[in-house]
mmCIF file of N, CA, C and O and ligand atoms in Angstrom:
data_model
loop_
_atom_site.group_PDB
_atom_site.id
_atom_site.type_symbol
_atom_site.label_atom_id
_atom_site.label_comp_id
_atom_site.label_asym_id
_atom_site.label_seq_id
_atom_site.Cartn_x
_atom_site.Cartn_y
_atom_site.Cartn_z
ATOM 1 N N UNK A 1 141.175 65.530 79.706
ATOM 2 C CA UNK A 1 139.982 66.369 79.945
ATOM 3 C C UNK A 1 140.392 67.819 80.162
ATOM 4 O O UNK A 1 141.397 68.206 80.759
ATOM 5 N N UNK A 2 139.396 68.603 79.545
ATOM 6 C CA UNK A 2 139.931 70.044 79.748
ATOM 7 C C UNK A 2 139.052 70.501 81.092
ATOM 8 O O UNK A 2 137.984 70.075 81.531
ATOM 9 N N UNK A 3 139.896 71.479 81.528
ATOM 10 C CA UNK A 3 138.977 71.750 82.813
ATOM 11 C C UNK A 3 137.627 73.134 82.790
ATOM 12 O O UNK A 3 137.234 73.962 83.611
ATOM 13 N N UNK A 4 137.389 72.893 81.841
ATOM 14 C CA UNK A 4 136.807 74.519 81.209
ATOM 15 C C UNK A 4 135.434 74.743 81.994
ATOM 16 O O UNK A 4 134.809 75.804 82.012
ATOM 17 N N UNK A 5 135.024 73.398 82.728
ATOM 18 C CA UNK A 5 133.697 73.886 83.329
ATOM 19 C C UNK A 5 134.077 73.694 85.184
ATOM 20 O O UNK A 5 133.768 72.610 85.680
ATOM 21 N N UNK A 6 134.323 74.099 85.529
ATOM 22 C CA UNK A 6 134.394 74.083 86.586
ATOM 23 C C UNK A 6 134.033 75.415 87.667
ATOM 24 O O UNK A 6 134.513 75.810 88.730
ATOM 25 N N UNK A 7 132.873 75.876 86.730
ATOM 26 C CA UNK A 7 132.151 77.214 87.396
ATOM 27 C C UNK A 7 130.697 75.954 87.486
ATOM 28 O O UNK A 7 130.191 75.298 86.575
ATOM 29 N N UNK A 8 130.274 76.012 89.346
ATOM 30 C CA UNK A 8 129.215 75.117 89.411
ATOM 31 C C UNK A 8 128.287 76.415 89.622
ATOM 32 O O UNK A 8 128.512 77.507 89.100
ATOM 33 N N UNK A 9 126.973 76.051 90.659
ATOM 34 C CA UNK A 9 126.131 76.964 91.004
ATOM 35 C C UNK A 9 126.367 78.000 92.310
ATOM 36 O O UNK A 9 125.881 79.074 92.665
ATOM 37 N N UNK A 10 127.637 76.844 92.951
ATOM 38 C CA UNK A 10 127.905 77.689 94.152
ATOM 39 C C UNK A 10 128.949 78.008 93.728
ATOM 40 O O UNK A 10 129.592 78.130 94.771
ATOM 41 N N UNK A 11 129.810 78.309 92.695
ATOM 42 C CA UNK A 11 131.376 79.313 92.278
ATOM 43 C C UNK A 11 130.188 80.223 91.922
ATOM 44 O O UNK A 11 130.206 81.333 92.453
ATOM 45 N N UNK A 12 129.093 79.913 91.056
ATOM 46 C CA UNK A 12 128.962 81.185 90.227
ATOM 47 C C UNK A 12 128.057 82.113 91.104
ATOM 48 O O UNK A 12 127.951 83.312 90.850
ATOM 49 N N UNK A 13 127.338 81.445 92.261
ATOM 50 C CA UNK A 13 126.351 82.547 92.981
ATOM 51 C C UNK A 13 127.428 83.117 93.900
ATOM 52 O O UNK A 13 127.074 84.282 94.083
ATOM 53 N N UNK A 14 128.524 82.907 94.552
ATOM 54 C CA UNK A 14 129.619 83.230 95.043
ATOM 55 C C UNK A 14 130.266 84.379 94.504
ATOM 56 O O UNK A 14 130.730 85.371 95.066
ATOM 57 N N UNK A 15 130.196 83.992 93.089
ATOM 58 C CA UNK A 15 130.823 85.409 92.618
ATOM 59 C C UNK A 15 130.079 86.802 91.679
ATOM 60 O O UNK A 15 130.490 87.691 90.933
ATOM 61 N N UNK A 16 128.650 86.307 92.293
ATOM 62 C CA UNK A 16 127.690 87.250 91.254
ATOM 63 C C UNK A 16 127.682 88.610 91.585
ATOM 64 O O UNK A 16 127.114 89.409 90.840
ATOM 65 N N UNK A 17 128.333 89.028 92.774
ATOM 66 C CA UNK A 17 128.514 89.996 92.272
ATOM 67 C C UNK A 17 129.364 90.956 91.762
ATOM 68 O O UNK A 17 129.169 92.151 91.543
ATOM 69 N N UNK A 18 130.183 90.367 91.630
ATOM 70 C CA UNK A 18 131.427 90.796 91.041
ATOM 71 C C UNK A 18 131.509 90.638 89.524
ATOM 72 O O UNK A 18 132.364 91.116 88.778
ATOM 73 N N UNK A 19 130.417 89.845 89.196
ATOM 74 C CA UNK A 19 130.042 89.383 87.543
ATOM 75 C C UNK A 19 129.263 90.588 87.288
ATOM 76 O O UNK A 19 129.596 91.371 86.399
ATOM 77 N N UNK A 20 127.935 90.829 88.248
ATOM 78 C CA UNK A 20 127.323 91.993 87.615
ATOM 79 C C UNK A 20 127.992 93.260 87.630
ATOM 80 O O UNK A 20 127.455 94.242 87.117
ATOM 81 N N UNK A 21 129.046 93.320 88.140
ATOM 82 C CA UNK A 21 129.714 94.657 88.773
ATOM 83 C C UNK A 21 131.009 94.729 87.457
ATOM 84 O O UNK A 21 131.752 95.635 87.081
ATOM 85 N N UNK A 22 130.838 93.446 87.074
ATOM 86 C CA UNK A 22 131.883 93.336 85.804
ATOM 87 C C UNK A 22 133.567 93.782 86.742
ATOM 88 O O UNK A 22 134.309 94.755 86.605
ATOM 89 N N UNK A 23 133.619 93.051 87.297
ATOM 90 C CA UNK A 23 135.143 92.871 87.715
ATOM 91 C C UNK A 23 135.746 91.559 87.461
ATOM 92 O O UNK A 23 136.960 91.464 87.641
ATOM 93 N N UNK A 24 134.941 90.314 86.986
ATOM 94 C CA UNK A 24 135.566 89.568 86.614
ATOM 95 C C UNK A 24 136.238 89.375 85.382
ATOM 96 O O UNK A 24 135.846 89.995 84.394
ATOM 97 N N UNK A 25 137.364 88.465 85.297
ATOM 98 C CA UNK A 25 137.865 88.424 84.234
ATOM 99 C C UNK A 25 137.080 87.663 83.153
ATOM 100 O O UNK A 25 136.230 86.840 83.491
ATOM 101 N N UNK A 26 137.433 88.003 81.443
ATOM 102 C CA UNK A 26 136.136 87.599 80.955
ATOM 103 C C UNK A 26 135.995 86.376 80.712
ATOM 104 O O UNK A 26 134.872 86.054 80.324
ATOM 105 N N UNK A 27 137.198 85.112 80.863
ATOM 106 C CA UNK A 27 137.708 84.157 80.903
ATOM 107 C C UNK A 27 136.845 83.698 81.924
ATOM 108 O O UNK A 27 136.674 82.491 81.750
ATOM 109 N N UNK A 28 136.375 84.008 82.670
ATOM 110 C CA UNK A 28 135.689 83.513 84.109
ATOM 111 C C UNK A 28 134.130 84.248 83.504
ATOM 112 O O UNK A 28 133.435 83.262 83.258
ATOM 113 N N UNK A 29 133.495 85.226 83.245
ATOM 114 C CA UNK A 29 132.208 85.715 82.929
ATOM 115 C C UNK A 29 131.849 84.446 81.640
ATOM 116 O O UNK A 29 130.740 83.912 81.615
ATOM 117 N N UNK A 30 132.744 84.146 80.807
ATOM 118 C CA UNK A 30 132.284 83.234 79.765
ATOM 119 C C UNK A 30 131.897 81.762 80.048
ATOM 120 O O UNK A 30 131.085 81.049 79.459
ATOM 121 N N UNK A 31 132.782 81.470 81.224
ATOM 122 C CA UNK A 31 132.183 80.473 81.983
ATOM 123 C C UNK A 31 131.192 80.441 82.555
ATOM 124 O O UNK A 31 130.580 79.374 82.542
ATOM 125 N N UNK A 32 130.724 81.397 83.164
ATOM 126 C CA UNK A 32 129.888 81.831 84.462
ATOM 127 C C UNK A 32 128.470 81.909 83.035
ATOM 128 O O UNK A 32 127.324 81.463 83.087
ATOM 129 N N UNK A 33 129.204 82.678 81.855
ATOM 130 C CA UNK A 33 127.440 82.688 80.980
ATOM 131 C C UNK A 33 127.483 81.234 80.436
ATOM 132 O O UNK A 33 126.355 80.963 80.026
ATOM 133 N N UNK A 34 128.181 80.379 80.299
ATOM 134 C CA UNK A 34 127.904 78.989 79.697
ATOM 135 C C UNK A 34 127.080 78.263 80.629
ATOM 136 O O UNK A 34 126.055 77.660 80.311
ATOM 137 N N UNK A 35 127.755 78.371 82.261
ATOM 138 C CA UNK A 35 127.156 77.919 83.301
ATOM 139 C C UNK A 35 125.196 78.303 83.288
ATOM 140 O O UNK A 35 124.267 77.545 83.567
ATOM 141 N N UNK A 36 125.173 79.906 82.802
ATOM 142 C CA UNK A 36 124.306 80.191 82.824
ATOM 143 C C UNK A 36 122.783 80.068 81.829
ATOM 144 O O UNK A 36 121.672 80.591 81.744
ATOM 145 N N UNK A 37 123.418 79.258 81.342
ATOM 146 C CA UNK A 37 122.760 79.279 79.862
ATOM 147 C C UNK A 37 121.872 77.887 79.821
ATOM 148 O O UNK A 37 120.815 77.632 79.245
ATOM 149 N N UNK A 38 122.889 76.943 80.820
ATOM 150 C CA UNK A 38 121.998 75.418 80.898
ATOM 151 C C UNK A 38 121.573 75.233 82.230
ATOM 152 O O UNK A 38 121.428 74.102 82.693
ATOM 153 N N UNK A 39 121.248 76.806 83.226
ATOM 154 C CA UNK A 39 121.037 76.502 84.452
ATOM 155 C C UNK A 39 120.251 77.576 84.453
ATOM 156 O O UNK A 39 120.629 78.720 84.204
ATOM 157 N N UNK A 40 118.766 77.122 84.825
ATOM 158 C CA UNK A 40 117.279 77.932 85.166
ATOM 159 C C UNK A 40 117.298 78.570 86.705
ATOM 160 O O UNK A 40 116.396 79.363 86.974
ATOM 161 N N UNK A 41 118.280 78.260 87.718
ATOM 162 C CA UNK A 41 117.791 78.025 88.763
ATOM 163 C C UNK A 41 119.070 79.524 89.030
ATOM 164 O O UNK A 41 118.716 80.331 89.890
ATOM 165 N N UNK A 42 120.025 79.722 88.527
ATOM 166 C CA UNK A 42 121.202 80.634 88.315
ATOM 167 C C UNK A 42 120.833 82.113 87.746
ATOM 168 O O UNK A 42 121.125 83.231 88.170
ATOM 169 N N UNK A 43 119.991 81.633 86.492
ATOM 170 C CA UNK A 43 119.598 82.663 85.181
ATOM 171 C C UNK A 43 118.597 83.627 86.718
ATOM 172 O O UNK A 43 118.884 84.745 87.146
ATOM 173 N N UNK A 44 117.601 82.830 87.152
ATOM 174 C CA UNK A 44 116.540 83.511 88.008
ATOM 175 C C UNK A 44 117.482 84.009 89.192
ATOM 176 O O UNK A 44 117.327 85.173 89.562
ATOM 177 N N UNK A 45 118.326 83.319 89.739
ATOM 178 C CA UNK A 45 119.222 84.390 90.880
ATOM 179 C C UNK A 45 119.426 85.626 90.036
ATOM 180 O O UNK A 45 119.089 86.716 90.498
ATOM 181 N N UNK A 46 119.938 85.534 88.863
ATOM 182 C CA UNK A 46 121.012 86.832 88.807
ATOM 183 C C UNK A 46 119.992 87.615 88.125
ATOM 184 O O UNK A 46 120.322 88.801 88.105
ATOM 185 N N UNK A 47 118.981 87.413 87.613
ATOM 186 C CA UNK A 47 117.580 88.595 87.291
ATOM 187 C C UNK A 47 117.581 89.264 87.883
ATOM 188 O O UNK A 47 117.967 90.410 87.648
ATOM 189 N N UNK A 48 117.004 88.711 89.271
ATOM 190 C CA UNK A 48 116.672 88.678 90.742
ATOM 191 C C UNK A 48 117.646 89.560 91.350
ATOM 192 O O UNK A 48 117.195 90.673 91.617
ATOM 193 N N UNK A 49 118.756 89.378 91.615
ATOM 194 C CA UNK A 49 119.733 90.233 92.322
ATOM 195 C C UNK A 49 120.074 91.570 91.054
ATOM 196 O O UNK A 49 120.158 92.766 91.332
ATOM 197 N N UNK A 50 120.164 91.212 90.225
ATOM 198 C CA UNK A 50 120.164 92.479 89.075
ATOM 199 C C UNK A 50 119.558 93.242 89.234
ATOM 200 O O UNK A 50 120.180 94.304 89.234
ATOM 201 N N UNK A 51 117.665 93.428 89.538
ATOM 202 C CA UNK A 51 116.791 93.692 89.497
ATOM 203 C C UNK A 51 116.696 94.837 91.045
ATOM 204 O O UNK A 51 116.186 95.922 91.326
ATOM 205 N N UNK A 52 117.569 93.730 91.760
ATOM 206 C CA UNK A 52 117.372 94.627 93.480
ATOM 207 C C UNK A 52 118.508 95.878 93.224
ATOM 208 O O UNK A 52 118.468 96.994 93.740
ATOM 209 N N UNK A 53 119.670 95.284 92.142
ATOM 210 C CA UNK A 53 120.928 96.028 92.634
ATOM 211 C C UNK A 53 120.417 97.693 91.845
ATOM 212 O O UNK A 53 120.736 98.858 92.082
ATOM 213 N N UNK A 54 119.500 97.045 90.848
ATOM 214 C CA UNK A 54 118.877 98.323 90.006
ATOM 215 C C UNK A 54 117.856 99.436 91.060
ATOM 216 O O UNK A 54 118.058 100.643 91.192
ATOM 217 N N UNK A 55 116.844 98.701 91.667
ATOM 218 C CA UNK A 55 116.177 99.207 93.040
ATOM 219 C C UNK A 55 116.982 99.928 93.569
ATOM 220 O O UNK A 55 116.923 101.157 93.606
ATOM 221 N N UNK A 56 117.670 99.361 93.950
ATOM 222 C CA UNK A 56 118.996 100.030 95.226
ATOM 223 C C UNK A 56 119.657 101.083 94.651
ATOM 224 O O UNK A 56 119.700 102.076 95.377
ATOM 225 N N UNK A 57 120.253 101.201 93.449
ATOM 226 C CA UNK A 57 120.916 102.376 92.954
ATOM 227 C C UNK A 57 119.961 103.167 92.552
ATOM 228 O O UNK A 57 120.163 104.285 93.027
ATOM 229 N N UNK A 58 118.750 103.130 91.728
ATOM 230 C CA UNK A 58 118.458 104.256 91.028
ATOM 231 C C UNK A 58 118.188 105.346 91.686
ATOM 232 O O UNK A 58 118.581 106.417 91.225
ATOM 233 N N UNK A 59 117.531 105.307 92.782
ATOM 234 C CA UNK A 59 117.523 106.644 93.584
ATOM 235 C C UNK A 59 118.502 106.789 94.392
ATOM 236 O O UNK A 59 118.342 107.742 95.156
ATOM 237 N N UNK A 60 119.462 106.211 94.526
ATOM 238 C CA UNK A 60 120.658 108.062 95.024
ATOM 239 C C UNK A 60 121.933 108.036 93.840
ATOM 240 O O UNK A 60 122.376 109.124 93.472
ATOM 241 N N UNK A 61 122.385 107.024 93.381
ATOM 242 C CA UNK A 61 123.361 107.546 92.524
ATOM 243 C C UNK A 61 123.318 107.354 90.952
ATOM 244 O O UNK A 61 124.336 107.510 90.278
ATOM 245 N N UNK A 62 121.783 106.920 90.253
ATOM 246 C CA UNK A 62 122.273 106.505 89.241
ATOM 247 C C UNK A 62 121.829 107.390 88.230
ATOM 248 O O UNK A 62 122.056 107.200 87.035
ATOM 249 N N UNK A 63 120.841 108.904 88.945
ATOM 250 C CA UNK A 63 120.752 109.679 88.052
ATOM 251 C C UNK A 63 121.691 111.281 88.428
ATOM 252 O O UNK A 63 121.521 112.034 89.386
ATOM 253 N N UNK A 64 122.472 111.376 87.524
ATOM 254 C CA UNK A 64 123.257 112.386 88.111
ATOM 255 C C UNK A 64 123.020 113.520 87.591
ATOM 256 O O UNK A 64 123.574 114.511 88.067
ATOM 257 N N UNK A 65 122.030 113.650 86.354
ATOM 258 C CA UNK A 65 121.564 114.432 85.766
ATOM 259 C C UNK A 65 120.941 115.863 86.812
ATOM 260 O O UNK A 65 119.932 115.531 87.433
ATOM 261 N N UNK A 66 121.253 116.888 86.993
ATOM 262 C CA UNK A 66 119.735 117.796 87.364
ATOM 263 C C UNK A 66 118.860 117.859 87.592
ATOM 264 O O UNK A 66 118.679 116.854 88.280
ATOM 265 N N UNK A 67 117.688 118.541 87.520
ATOM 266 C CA UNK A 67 116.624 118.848 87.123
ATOM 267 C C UNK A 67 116.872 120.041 86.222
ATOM 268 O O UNK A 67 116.313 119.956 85.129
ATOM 269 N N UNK A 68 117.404 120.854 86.384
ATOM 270 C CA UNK A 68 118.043 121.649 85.535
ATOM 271 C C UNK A 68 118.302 121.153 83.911
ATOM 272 O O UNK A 68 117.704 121.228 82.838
ATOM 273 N N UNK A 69 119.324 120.711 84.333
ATOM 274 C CA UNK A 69 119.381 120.126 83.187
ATOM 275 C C UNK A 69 118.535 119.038 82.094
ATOM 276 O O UNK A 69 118.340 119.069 80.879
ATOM 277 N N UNK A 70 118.212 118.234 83.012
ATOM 278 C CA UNK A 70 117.084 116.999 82.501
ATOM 279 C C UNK A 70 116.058 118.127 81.479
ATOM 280 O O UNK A 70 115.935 118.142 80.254
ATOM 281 N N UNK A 71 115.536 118.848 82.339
ATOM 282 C CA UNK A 71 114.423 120.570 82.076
ATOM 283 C C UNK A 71 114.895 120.962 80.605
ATOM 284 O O UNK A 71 113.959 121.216 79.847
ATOM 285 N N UNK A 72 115.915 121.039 80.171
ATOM 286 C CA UNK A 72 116.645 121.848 79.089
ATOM 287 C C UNK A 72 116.612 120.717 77.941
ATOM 288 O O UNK A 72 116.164 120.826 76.799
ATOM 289 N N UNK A 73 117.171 119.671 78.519
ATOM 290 C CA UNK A 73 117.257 118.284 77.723
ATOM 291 C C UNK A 73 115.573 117.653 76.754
ATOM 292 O O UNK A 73 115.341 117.178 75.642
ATOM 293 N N UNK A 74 114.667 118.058 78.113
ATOM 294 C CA UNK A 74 113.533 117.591 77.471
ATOM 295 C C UNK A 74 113.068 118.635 76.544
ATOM 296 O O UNK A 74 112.279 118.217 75.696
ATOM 297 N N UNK A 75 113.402 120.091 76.480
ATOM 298 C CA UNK A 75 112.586 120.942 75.969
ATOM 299 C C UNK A 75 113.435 120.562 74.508
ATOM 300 O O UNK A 75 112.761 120.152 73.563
ATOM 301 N N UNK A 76 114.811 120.698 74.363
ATOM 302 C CA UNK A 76 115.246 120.218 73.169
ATOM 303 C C UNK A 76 114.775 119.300 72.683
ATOM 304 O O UNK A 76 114.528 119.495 71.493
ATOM 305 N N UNK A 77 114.436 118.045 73.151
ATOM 306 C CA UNK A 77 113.758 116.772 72.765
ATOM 307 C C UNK A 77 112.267 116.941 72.637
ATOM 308 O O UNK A 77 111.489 116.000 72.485
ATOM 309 N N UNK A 78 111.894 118.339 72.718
ATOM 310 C CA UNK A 78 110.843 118.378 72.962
ATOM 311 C C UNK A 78 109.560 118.400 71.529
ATOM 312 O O UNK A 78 108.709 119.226 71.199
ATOM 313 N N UNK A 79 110.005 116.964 70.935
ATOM 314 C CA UNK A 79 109.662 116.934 69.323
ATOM 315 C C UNK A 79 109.098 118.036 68.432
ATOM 316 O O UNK A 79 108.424 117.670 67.469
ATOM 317 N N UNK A 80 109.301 119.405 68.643
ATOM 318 C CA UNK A 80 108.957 120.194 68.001
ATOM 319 C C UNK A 80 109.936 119.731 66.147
ATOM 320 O O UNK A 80 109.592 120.051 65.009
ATOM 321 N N UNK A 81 110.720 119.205 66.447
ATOM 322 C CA UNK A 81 111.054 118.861 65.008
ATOM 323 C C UNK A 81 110.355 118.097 64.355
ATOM 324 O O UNK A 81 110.403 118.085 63.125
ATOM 325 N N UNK A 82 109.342 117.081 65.260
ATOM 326 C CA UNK A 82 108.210 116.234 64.820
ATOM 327 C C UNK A 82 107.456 117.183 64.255
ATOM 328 O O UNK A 82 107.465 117.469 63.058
ATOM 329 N N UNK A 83 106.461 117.936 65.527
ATOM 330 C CA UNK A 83 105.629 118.635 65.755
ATOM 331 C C UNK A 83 105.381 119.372 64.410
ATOM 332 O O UNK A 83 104.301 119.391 63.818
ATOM 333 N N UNK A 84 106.803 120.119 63.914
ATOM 334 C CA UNK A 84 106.478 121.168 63.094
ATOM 335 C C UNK A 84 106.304 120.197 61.597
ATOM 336 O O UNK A 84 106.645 119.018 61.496
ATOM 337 N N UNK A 85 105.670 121.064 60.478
ATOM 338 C CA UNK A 85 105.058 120.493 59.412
ATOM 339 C C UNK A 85 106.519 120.939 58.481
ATOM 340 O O UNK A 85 106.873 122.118 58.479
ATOM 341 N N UNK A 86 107.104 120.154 57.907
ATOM 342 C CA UNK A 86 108.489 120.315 57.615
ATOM 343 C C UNK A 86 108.870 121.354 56.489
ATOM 344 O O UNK A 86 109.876 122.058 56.395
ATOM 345 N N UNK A 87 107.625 121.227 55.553
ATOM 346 C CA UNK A 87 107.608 122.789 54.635
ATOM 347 C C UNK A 87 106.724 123.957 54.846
ATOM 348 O O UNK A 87 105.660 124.385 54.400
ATOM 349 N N UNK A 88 107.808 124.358 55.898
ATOM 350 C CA UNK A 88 106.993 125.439 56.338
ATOM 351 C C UNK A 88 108.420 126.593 56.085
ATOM 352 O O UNK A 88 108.294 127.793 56.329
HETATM 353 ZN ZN1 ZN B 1 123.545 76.934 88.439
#
């Protein structure tokens, strides 16, 4: 017998966050997504904690952008290349 499954529900909620944080090795994430793939009850933890870890970061570190800058970014984007009628 090969031992290839031996990521259960409590290895893999044990190590979720280090899966979403991508520090595991991928030898262990490929397990952890096989694990995840025939387990409903796993897939909804790690939404779930994904979802908070996204909450939790986006307002203080995950926009590092300006306003300044963002300001400059949108005016470039600011589809005037749409906007304008192209034979002009
Ligand atoms: Zn599970």
């Amino acid at each position: 017998m090969m031992d290839h499954n031996h990521v259960n529900c409590e290895t893999l909620l044990g190590s979720l966050s280090e899966y979403i944080d991508g520090e595991l090795s991928p030898e262990l994430c490929r397990e952890i997504e096989k694990h995840l793939a025939g387990c409903d009850n796993c897939r909804v933890v790690l939404n779930t904690t994904k979802r908070t870890i996204d909450l939790v970061q986006s307002p203080t570190e995950a926009i590092p952008v300006p306003d300044d800058v963002r300001e400059r970014l949108f005016k470039r984007l600011n589809l005037d290349d749409y906007l304008k009628p192209k034979s002009q």
